Short mmCIF file of C-alpha atoms in Angstrom, two decimals:
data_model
loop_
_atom_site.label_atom_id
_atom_site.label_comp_id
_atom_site.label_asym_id
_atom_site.label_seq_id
_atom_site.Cartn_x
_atom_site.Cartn_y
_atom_site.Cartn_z
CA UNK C 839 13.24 -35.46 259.46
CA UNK C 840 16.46 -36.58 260.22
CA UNK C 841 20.03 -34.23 258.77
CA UNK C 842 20.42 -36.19 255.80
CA UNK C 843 17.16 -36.18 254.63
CA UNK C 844 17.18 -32.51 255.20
CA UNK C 845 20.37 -32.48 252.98
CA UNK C 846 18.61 -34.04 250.18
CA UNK C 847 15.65 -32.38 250.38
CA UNK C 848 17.69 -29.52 249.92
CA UNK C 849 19.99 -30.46 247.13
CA UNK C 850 16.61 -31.98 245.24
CA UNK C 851 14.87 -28.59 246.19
CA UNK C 852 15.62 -26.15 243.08
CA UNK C 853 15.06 -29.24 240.77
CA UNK C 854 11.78 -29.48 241.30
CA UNK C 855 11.28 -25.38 241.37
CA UNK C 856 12.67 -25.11 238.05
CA UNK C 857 10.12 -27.99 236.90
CA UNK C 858 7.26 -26.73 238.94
CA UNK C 859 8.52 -22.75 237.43
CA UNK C 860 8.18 -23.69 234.10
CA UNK C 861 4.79 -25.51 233.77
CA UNK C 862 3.93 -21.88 235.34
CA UNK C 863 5.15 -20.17 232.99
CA UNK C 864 3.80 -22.47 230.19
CA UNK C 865 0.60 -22.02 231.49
CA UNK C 866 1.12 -18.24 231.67
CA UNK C 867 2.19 -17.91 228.33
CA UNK C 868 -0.25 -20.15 227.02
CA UNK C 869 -3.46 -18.45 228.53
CA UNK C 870 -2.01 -14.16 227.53
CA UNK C 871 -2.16 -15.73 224.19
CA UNK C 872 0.37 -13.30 223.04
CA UNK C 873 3.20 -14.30 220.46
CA UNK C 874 6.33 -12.42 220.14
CA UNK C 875 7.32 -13.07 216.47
CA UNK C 876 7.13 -16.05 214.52
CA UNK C 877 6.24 -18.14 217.40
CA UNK C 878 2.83 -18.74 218.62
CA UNK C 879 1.69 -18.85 222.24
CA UNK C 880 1.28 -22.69 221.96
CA UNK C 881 5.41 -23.36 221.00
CA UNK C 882 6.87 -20.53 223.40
CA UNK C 883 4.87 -22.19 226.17
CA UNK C 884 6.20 -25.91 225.04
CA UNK C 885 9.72 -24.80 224.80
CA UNK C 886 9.77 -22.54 228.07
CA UNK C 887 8.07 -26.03 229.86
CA UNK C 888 10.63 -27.77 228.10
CA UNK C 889 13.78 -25.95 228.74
CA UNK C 890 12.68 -25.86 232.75
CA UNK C 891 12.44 -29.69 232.66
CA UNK C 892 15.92 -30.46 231.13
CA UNK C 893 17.33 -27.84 233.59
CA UNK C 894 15.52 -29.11 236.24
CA UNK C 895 16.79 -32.53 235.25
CA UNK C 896 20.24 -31.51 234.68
CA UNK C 897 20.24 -29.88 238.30
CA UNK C 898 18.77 -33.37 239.26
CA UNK C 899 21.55 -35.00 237.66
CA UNK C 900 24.38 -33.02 239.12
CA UNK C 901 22.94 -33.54 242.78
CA UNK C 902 22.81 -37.26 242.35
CA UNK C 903 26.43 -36.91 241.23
CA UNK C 904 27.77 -34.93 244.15
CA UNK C 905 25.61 -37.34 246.40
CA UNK C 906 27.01 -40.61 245.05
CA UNK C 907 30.51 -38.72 245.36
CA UNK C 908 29.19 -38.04 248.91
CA UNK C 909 28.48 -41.54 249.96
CA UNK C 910 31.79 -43.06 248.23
CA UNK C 911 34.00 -40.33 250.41
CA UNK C 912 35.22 -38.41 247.70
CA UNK C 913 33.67 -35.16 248.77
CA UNK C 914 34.20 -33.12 251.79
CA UNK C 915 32.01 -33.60 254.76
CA UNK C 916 31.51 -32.23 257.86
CA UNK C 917 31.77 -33.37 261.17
CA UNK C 918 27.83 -34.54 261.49
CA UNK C 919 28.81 -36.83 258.51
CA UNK C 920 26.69 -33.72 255.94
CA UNK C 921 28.19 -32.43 252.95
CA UNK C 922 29.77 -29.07 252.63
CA UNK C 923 29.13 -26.80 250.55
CA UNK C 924 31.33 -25.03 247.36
CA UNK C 925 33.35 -22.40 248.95
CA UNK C 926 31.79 -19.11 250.12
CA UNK C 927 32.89 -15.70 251.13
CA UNK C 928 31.62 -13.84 253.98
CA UNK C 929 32.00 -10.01 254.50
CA UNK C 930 35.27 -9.37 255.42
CA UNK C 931 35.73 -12.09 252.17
CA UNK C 932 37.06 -15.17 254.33
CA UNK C 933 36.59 -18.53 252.68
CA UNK C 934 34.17 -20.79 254.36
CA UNK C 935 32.01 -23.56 253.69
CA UNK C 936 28.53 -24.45 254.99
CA UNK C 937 26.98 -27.74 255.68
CA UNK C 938 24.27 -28.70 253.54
CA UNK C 939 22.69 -31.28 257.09
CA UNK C 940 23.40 -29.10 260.04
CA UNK C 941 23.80 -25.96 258.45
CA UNK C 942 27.09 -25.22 260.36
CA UNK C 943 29.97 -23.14 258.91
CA UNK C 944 33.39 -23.84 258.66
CA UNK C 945 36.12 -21.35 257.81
CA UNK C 946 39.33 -22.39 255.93
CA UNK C 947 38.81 -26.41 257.10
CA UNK C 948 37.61 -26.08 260.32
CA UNK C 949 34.68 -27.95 261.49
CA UNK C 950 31.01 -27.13 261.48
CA UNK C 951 30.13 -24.86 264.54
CA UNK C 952 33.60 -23.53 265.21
CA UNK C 953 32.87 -20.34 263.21
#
């Protein structure tokens, strides 16, 4: 698997645990057969299944976004050609960014592996 693959894979990653999370917990829910109030195990397990899918699509959505953002230039890559990541601090709270391909860090704009 090549970096940007691994950069995808990663960015696609908590999508699909948030999907894969909720049909768990839909499945929990459904088979304790416990309701808490007015709503029966049946609906708590269909909302919880649905509320992990459109979160697990909107996380979908805003990866696609940062990737087409990616590929037109607009965001701000690192010198293997990856994507870097929002801005982090470290323990003596410097700013850096890592790269989402090589997993490099940079610290205030310098490039991946000089930190």
């Amino acid at each position: 698997m090549n970096r940007i693959s691994r950069m995808v894979a990663r960015m696609y990653a908590p999508a699909v645990v948030l999907a894969v999370g909720g049909f768990a917990t839909a499945e929990v829910v459904t088979r304790t057969e416990r309701a808490f109030g007015d709503l029966t195990p049946q609906r708590l397990a269909s909302l919880s299944f649905l509320l992990a899918i459109l979160l697990g699509t909107a996380w979908a959505l805003h990866s696609s976004w940062r990737l087409y953002r990616w590929a037109r230039g607009r965001e701000l890559r690192c010198a293997c050609g990856g994507m870097m990541s929002r801005i982090r601090y470290n323990r003596q709270r410097q700013k850096y960014r890592k790269c989402l391909a090589c997993g490099g860090k940079s610290l205030e704009g310098a490039h991946c592996g000089s930190a």
